[in-house]
CSV table of C-alpha atoms and ligand atoms in Angstrom, one decimal:
chain,number,residue,atom,x,y,z
A,1162,MET,CA,38.0,-10.9,-7.8
A,1163,THR,CA,39.4,-10.3,-11.3
A,1164,THR,CA,42.3,-12.3,-12.8
A,1165,LEU,CA,44.0,-12.0,-15.7
A,1166,SER,CA,42.1,-14.8,-16.5
A,1167,THR,CA,39.0,-13.1,-15.9
A,1168,LEU,CA,41.0,-9.7,-18.1
A,1169,ASN,CA,41.4,-12.9,-21.3
A,1170,LYS,CA,37.2,-14.2,-21.2
A,1171,PHE,CA,36.7,-9.8,-21.9
A,1172,LYS,CA,39.2,-9.7,-25.1
A,1173,LYS,CA,37.5,-12.9,-26.6
A,1174,SER,CA,34.0,-12.3,-25.3
A,1175,GLY,CA,35.1,-8.0,-26.4
A,1176,THR,CA,34.1,-6.9,-23.2
A,1177,LYS,CA,35.7,-3.3,-22.3
A,1178,PHE,CA,37.6,-3.2,-18.7
A,1179,THR,CA,38.7,-0.5,-16.4
A,1180,CYS,CA,41.7,0.5,-15.2
A,1181,LEU,CA,42.5,3.4,-12.1
A,1182,THR,CA,46.3,4.4,-10.8
A,1183,CYS,CA,46.0,4.5,-7.1
A,1184,TYR,CA,48.3,5.0,-4.0
A,1185,ASP,CA,45.9,3.9,-0.9
A,1186,ALA,CA,44.1,2.0,0.9
A,1187,MET,CA,41.0,4.5,1.3
A,1188,PHE,CA,40.8,5.8,-2.6
A,1189,ALA,CA,41.7,1.8,-3.3
A,1190,ARG,CA,38.5,1.1,-1.2
A,1191,THR,CA,36.7,3.5,-3.2
A,1192,MET,CA,37.5,1.7,-6.6
A,1193,ASP,CA,36.5,-0.9,-5.5
A,1194,LYS,CA,32.9,-0.6,-4.5
A,1195,ALA,CA,32.4,0.6,-7.6
A,1196,GLU,CA,34.3,-2.6,-9.1
A,1197,ILE,CA,36.7,-0.8,-11.5
A,1198,ASP,CA,38.3,-3.8,-12.5
A,1199,THR,CA,41.9,-3.8,-12.0
A,1200,ILE,CA,43.9,-1.2,-10.0
A,1201,LEU,CA,47.9,-0.1,-11.2
A,1202,ILE,CA,50.2,1.3,-8.7
A,1203,GLY,CA,51.7,4.3,-11.0
A,1204,ASP,CA,55.4,6.0,-10.9
A,1205,SER,CA,52.6,9.1,-11.3
A,1206,LEU,CA,53.2,8.8,-7.8
A,1207,GLY,CA,56.3,10.9,-9.0
A,1208,MET,CA,53.7,13.7,-9.6
A,1209,VAL,CA,50.0,13.7,-8.4
A,1210,VAL,CA,51.8,11.6,-4.0
A,1211,GLN,CA,55.7,13.4,-5.0
A,1212,GLY,CA,55.3,16.4,-6.7
A,1213,HIS,CA,58.0,15.7,-8.9
A,1214,ASP,CA,57.4,17.2,-11.6
A,1215,SER,CA,58.7,13.1,-13.5
A,1216,THR,CA,58.5,9.7,-13.3
A,1217,LEU,CA,62.5,9.8,-12.6
A,1218,PRO,CA,62.6,9.9,-8.9
A,1219,VAL,CA,60.7,7.6,-7.9
A,1220,THR,CA,61.7,4.7,-5.8
A,1221,VAL,CA,61.5,0.7,-5.5
A,1222,ALA,CA,60.5,1.7,-2.1
A,1223,ASP,CA,58.3,4.3,-3.1
A,1224,MET,CA,56.4,2.1,-5.0
A,1225,ALA,CA,56.5,-1.0,-1.8
A,1226,TYR,CA,54.5,1.9,-0.3
A,1227,HIS,CA,52.1,2.5,-1.9
A,1228,THR,CA,51.5,-0.7,-3.1
A,1229,ALA,CA,51.2,-2.2,0.2
A,1230,ASN,CA,48.6,0.3,0.9
A,1231,VAL,CA,46.6,-0.3,-1.9
A,1232,ALA,CA,46.3,-4.2,-1.3
A,1233,ARG,CA,45.5,-3.7,2.2
A,1234,SER,CA,42.4,-2.5,1.4
A,1235,ASN,CA,41.6,-3.9,-2.0
A,1236,GLU,CA,39.3,-7.1,-2.3
A,1237,HIS,CA,37.8,-6.7,-5.9
A,1238,ALA,CA,40.9,-5.5,-8.1
A,1239,LEU,CA,44.1,-6.4,-10.3
A,1240,ILE,CA,46.9,-4.8,-8.6
A,1241,LEU,CA,49.6,-3.4,-11.4
A,1242,ALA,CA,52.9,-2.1,-10.1
A,1243,ASP,CA,55.2,-0.5,-11.7
A,1244,LEU,CA,59.3,-1.1,-11.2
A,1245,PRO,CA,60.4,2.7,-11.8
A,1246,PHE,CA,63.2,4.0,-13.7
A,1247,MET,CA,66.2,2.1,-13.3
A,1248,SER,CA,65.7,-0.5,-11.3
A,1249,TYR,CA,65.4,-3.4,-14.3
A,1250,VAL,CA,69.0,-2.2,-16.1
A,1251,THR,CA,69.8,-5.4,-15.5
A,1252,LEU,CA,67.7,-8.3,-14.9
A,1253,PRO,CA,69.8,-10.0,-11.2
A,1254,GLU,CA,68.7,-6.1,-10.0
A,1255,ALA,CA,64.8,-6.5,-11.6
A,1256,ILE,CA,63.7,-9.2,-10.3
A,1257,ALA,CA,64.5,-8.3,-6.6
A,1258,ASN,CA,62.8,-4.8,-7.2
A,1259,SER,CA,59.6,-7.5,-9.4
A,1260,ARG,CA,60.3,-10.2,-5.9
A,1261,GLN,CA,59.6,-6.7,-3.8
A,1262,LEU,CA,56.8,-5.6,-5.5
A,1263,MET,CA,54.4,-8.9,-5.4
A,1264,GLN,CA,55.6,-9.6,-2.1
A,1265,ALA,CA,54.1,-6.2,-1.1
A,1266,GLY,CA,50.7,-7.0,-2.9
A,1267,ALA,CA,51.1,-6.6,-6.5
A,1268,HIS,CA,49.4,-8.9,-8.9
A,1269,VAL,CA,51.9,-7.9,-12.1
A,1270,ILE,CA,54.8,-5.9,-12.2
A,1271,LYS,CA,54.4,-3.4,-15.0
A,1272,LEU,CA,57.8,-1.8,-17.0
A,1273,GLU,CA,58.1,0.2,-20.0
A,1274,GLY,CA,60.1,-0.5,-22.9
A,1275,GLY,CA,60.0,-3.1,-25.8
A,1276,ARG,CA,62.1,-6.2,-27.2
A,1277,GLU,CA,65.3,-5.4,-24.9
A,1278,LEU,CA,62.8,-6.5,-22.3
A,1279,CYS,CA,62.5,-9.6,-23.8
A,1280,GLU,CA,64.8,-12.4,-21.7
A,1281,LEU,CA,63.5,-10.3,-18.2
A,1282,VAL,CA,59.7,-11.5,-19.0
A,1283,LYS,CA,60.5,-14.7,-19.5
A,1284,THR,CA,62.7,-15.6,-16.5
A,1285,LEU,CA,60.0,-13.7,-14.7
A,1286,ALA,CA,57.0,-15.0,-16.0
A,1287,GLN,CA,58.4,-18.7,-14.8
A,1288,ALA,CA,58.9,-17.5,-11.8
A,1289,GLY,CA,55.1,-17.2,-10.8
A,1290,THR,CA,55.6,-13.3,-11.8
A,1291,PRO,CA,53.8,-12.0,-14.8
A,1292,THR,CA,54.3,-8.8,-16.4
A,1293,CYS,CA,52.4,-6.0,-18.7
A,1294,VAL,CA,54.5,-3.9,-20.8
A,1295,HIS,CA,54.9,-0.7,-21.1
A,1296,LEU,CA,54.8,1.2,-25.4
A,1297,GLY,CA,54.5,3.8,-27.2
A,1298,LEU,CA,55.1,7.6,-25.4
A,1299,THR,CA,56.9,5.8,-22.0
A,1300,PRO,CA,56.5,8.7,-19.5
A,1301,GLN,CA,60.6,7.2,-17.4
A,1302,SER,CA,61.8,7.7,-20.8
A,1303,VAL,CA,61.3,11.3,-21.8
A,1304,ASN,CA,64.8,12.2,-21.8
A,1305,VAL,CA,65.4,10.0,-24.5
A,1306,PHE,CA,62.1,11.1,-26.9
A,1307,GLY,CA,62.8,15.3,-26.0
A,1308,GLY,CA,59.3,15.9,-24.0
A,1309,TYR,CA,56.0,13.5,-23.4
A,1310,LYS,CA,54.7,13.8,-27.2
A,1311,VAL,CA,52.8,11.2,-29.0
A,1312,GLN,CA,54.5,8.1,-30.2
A,1313,GLY,CA,54.1,5.8,-33.3
A,1314,ARG,CA,53.1,8.2,-36.0
A,1315,SER,CA,55.8,7.7,-38.8
A,1316,ASP,CA,55.3,4.3,-40.6
A,1317,GLU,CA,59.3,3.3,-38.8
A,1318,SER,CA,58.3,4.0,-35.0
A,1319,ALA,CA,54.6,2.3,-35.7
A,1320,ASP,CA,57.0,-0.8,-37.0
A,1321,LYS,CA,58.8,-0.6,-34.7
A,1322,LEU,CA,55.9,-0.2,-31.6
A,1323,PHE,CA,54.5,-3.5,-33.3
A,1324,ILE,CA,57.6,-5.2,-33.2
A,1325,ASP,CA,58.4,-4.5,-29.6
A,1326,ALA,CA,54.9,-5.6,-28.5
A,1327,GLN,CA,55.0,-9.3,-30.1
A,1328,ALA,CA,58.4,-9.4,-29.1
A,1329,VAL,CA,57.2,-9.5,-25.5
A,1330,VAL,CA,53.8,-10.7,-25.8
A,1331,ALA,CA,56.0,-14.0,-27.5
A,1332,ALA,CA,58.4,-13.9,-24.9
A,1333,GLY,CA,55.8,-14.0,-22.5
A,1334,ALA,CA,53.5,-10.9,-21.8
A,1335,ALA,CA,50.4,-11.6,-19.4
A,1336,LEU,CA,49.6,-7.3,-20.8
A,1337,LEU,CA,50.4,-4.2,-22.8
A,1338,VAL,CA,50.0,-0.8,-22.3
A,1339,LEU,CA,49.9,1.5,-25.5
A,1340,GLU,CA,50.1,5.2,-24.0
A,1341,CYS,CA,49.7,8.2,-26.6
A,1342,VAL,CA,49.8,6.2,-29.3
A,1343,PRO,CA,47.5,6.9,-32.7
A,1344,ALA,CA,44.4,4.6,-32.9
A,1345,ASP,CA,44.4,2.9,-35.5
A,1346,LEU,CA,48.1,1.5,-34.8
A,1347,ALA,CA,46.5,0.6,-30.8
A,1348,LYS,CA,43.6,-1.3,-33.1
A,1349,ALA,CA,45.7,-2.6,-34.9
A,1350,VAL,CA,48.3,-4.0,-32.0
A,1351,THR,CA,44.8,-5.2,-29.8
A,1352,GLU,CA,43.6,-7.3,-33.5
A,1353,ALA,CA,46.7,-8.9,-33.8
A,1354,LEU,CA,48.1,-10.3,-30.8
A,1355,ASP,CA,46.4,-13.3,-27.8
A,1356,VAL,CA,47.3,-10.4,-24.8
A,1357,PRO,CA,44.8,-8.1,-22.6
A,1358,VAL,CA,45.8,-4.3,-23.8
A,1359,ILE,CA,44.8,-1.2,-22.0
A,1360,GLY,CA,45.4,2.0,-23.1
A,1361,ILE,CA,45.6,6.2,-22.6
A,1362,GLY,CA,45.3,8.2,-25.3
A,1363,ALA,CA,45.2,5.4,-27.5
A,1364,GLY,CA,41.8,4.6,-28.9
A,1365,ALA,CA,38.4,3.5,-27.9
A,1366,ASP,CA,39.3,-0.3,-29.1
A,1367,THR,CA,41.6,-1.1,-27.0
A,1368,ASP,CA,40.5,-4.0,-25.1
A,1369,GLY,CA,40.6,-1.7,-21.4
A,1370,GLN,CA,40.9,1.9,-20.8
A,1371,VAL,CA,43.2,3.3,-18.2
A,1372,LEU,CA,43.4,6.9,-16.0
A,1373,VAL,CA,45.5,8.4,-13.5
A,1374,MET,CA,43.0,9.1,-10.5
A,1375,HIS,CA,43.5,12.8,-10.4
A,1376,ASP,CA,42.6,13.3,-13.9
A,1377,MET,CA,39.7,12.3,-14.0
A,1378,LEU,CA,38.2,13.5,-11.1
A,1379,GLY,CA,39.3,17.1,-13.0
A,1380,MET,CA,42.6,17.5,-10.2
A,1381,VAL,CA,44.8,18.9,-13.5
A,1382,HIS,CA,48.1,20.9,-12.9
A,1383,GLY,CA,48.4,22.9,-16.4
A,1384,ARG,CA,46.6,21.5,-19.2
A,1385,VAL,CA,44.4,19.1,-19.5
A,1386,PRO,CA,46.0,15.9,-21.6
A,1387,ARG,CA,43.5,15.2,-24.9
A,1388,PHE,CA,42.3,11.6,-23.8
A,1389,VAL,CA,41.9,13.4,-20.0
A,1390,HIS,CA,37.8,13.4,-19.2
A,1391,ASP,CA,37.2,15.1,-15.8
A,1392,PHE,CA,33.9,12.2,-14.5
A,1393,LEU,CA,32.8,14.0,-11.1
A,1394,SER,CA,32.0,17.3,-12.9
A,1395,ASP,CA,30.5,15.4,-15.9
A,1396,GLU,CA,26.2,15.4,-15.2
A,1397,ARG,CA,26.2,12.1,-15.5
A,1398,ASN,CA,27.7,11.7,-12.0
A,1399,THR,CA,24.6,12.1,-9.9
A,1400,ALA,CA,25.9,12.5,-6.4
A,1401,HIS,CA,28.5,14.5,-7.5
A,1402,SER,CA,31.0,12.5,-5.1
A,1403,ILE,CA,34.1,10.6,-6.0
A,1404,GLU,CA,32.3,6.9,-5.9
A,1405,GLY,CA,29.9,8.1,-8.9
A,1406,ALA,CA,32.8,10.0,-10.9
A,1407,PHE,CA,34.5,5.7,-10.7
A,1408,ALA,CA,31.3,4.2,-10.8
A,1409,LEU,CA,30.9,6.4,-14.3
A,1410,TYR,CA,33.9,6.0,-16.1
A,1411,GLN,CA,33.7,2.2,-15.2
A,1412,GLN,CA,30.0,2.4,-17.1
A,1413,SER,CA,30.7,4.1,-19.6
A,1414,VAL,CA,34.2,1.9,-20.4
A,1415,ARG,CA,32.3,-1.6,-20.5
A,1416,GLU,CA,29.0,-0.1,-22.3
A,1417,CYS,CA,31.6,1.7,-24.3
A,1418,SER,CA,30.8,5.5,-24.6
A,1419,PHE,CA,33.9,6.3,-23.2
A,1420,PRO,CA,36.8,7.0,-24.8
A,1421,THR,CA,35.9,9.0,-28.1
A,1422,ALA,CA,37.4,10.3,-30.9
A,1423,GLN,CA,38.1,13.6,-29.3
A,1424,HIS,CA,40.0,11.7,-26.6
A,1425,GLN,CA,42.1,9.9,-28.8
A,1426,PHE,CA,44.9,11.2,-31.4
A,1427,SER,CA,45.2,9.5,-35.5
B,916,KIV,O1,52.2,5.7,-14.1
B,916,KIV,C1,50.9,5.5,-14.5
B,916,KIV,O2,50.6,6.7,-13.9
B,916,KIV,C2,51.7,4.7,-15.4
B,916,KIV,C3,50.0,4.8,-16.5
B,916,KIV,C4,49.5,6.8,-17.3
B,916,KIV,C5,49.8,3.7,-17.6
B,916,KIV,O3,51.6,3.8,-16.0
B,917,NA,NA1,54.0,4.4,-15.4
């Protein structure tokens, strides 16, 4: 069973680890068989499960439902669950909503943002709830960004991201996710901080990698993001199976053959 101490050991030993999004019991079971290290019940379910064009319509009840479905059949993975859009603006709301996801079976609560989350991160840690802070392209802020764009490209925004990351770790964040940031920035953050850093579109030097399950099975609606690889139709998936795709992803991340330079931003 993967725990936060497993991930901390992985970071110290330079062992790269995996995360995949998952929203239901049977896929969770299949990920278990492939020994995927961590599972994220992402609010990306708003897009891939519910058919919305953003993550904004997702509710805490939706997240709790899918978290419980995954948790029931999970044995091996550490389970992360997203607090959805506008469910953690005030401290009392954030605490009540985190409790709901933890009681549904999450082991870690994921939040999008930066230094403004410090008080919440500290409060949750003291109450027994570890947090993962998601920085860079934070999809819940798509209307602030004006689209899904790579973040941290200017010196100013790279500095802001670095300071945000340091601040939330100092406040007690257990993990970080970096989404769509230049690979050299992700490397610098990963090396500077003691907590495991999980990347998506953040290059090969983060401690872990995460992908949306549907994307890595080749189920993409519209343009395929640069950081996605289709592990289902990869010729090395000799079983041509979903379990084989998960196992190939796990193996590729462990042996550092995924991601490559073609999957990253500079
Ligand atoms: O919701 C999600 O799938 C995520 C990952 C892309 C990190 O937050
Ligand atoms: Na998310």
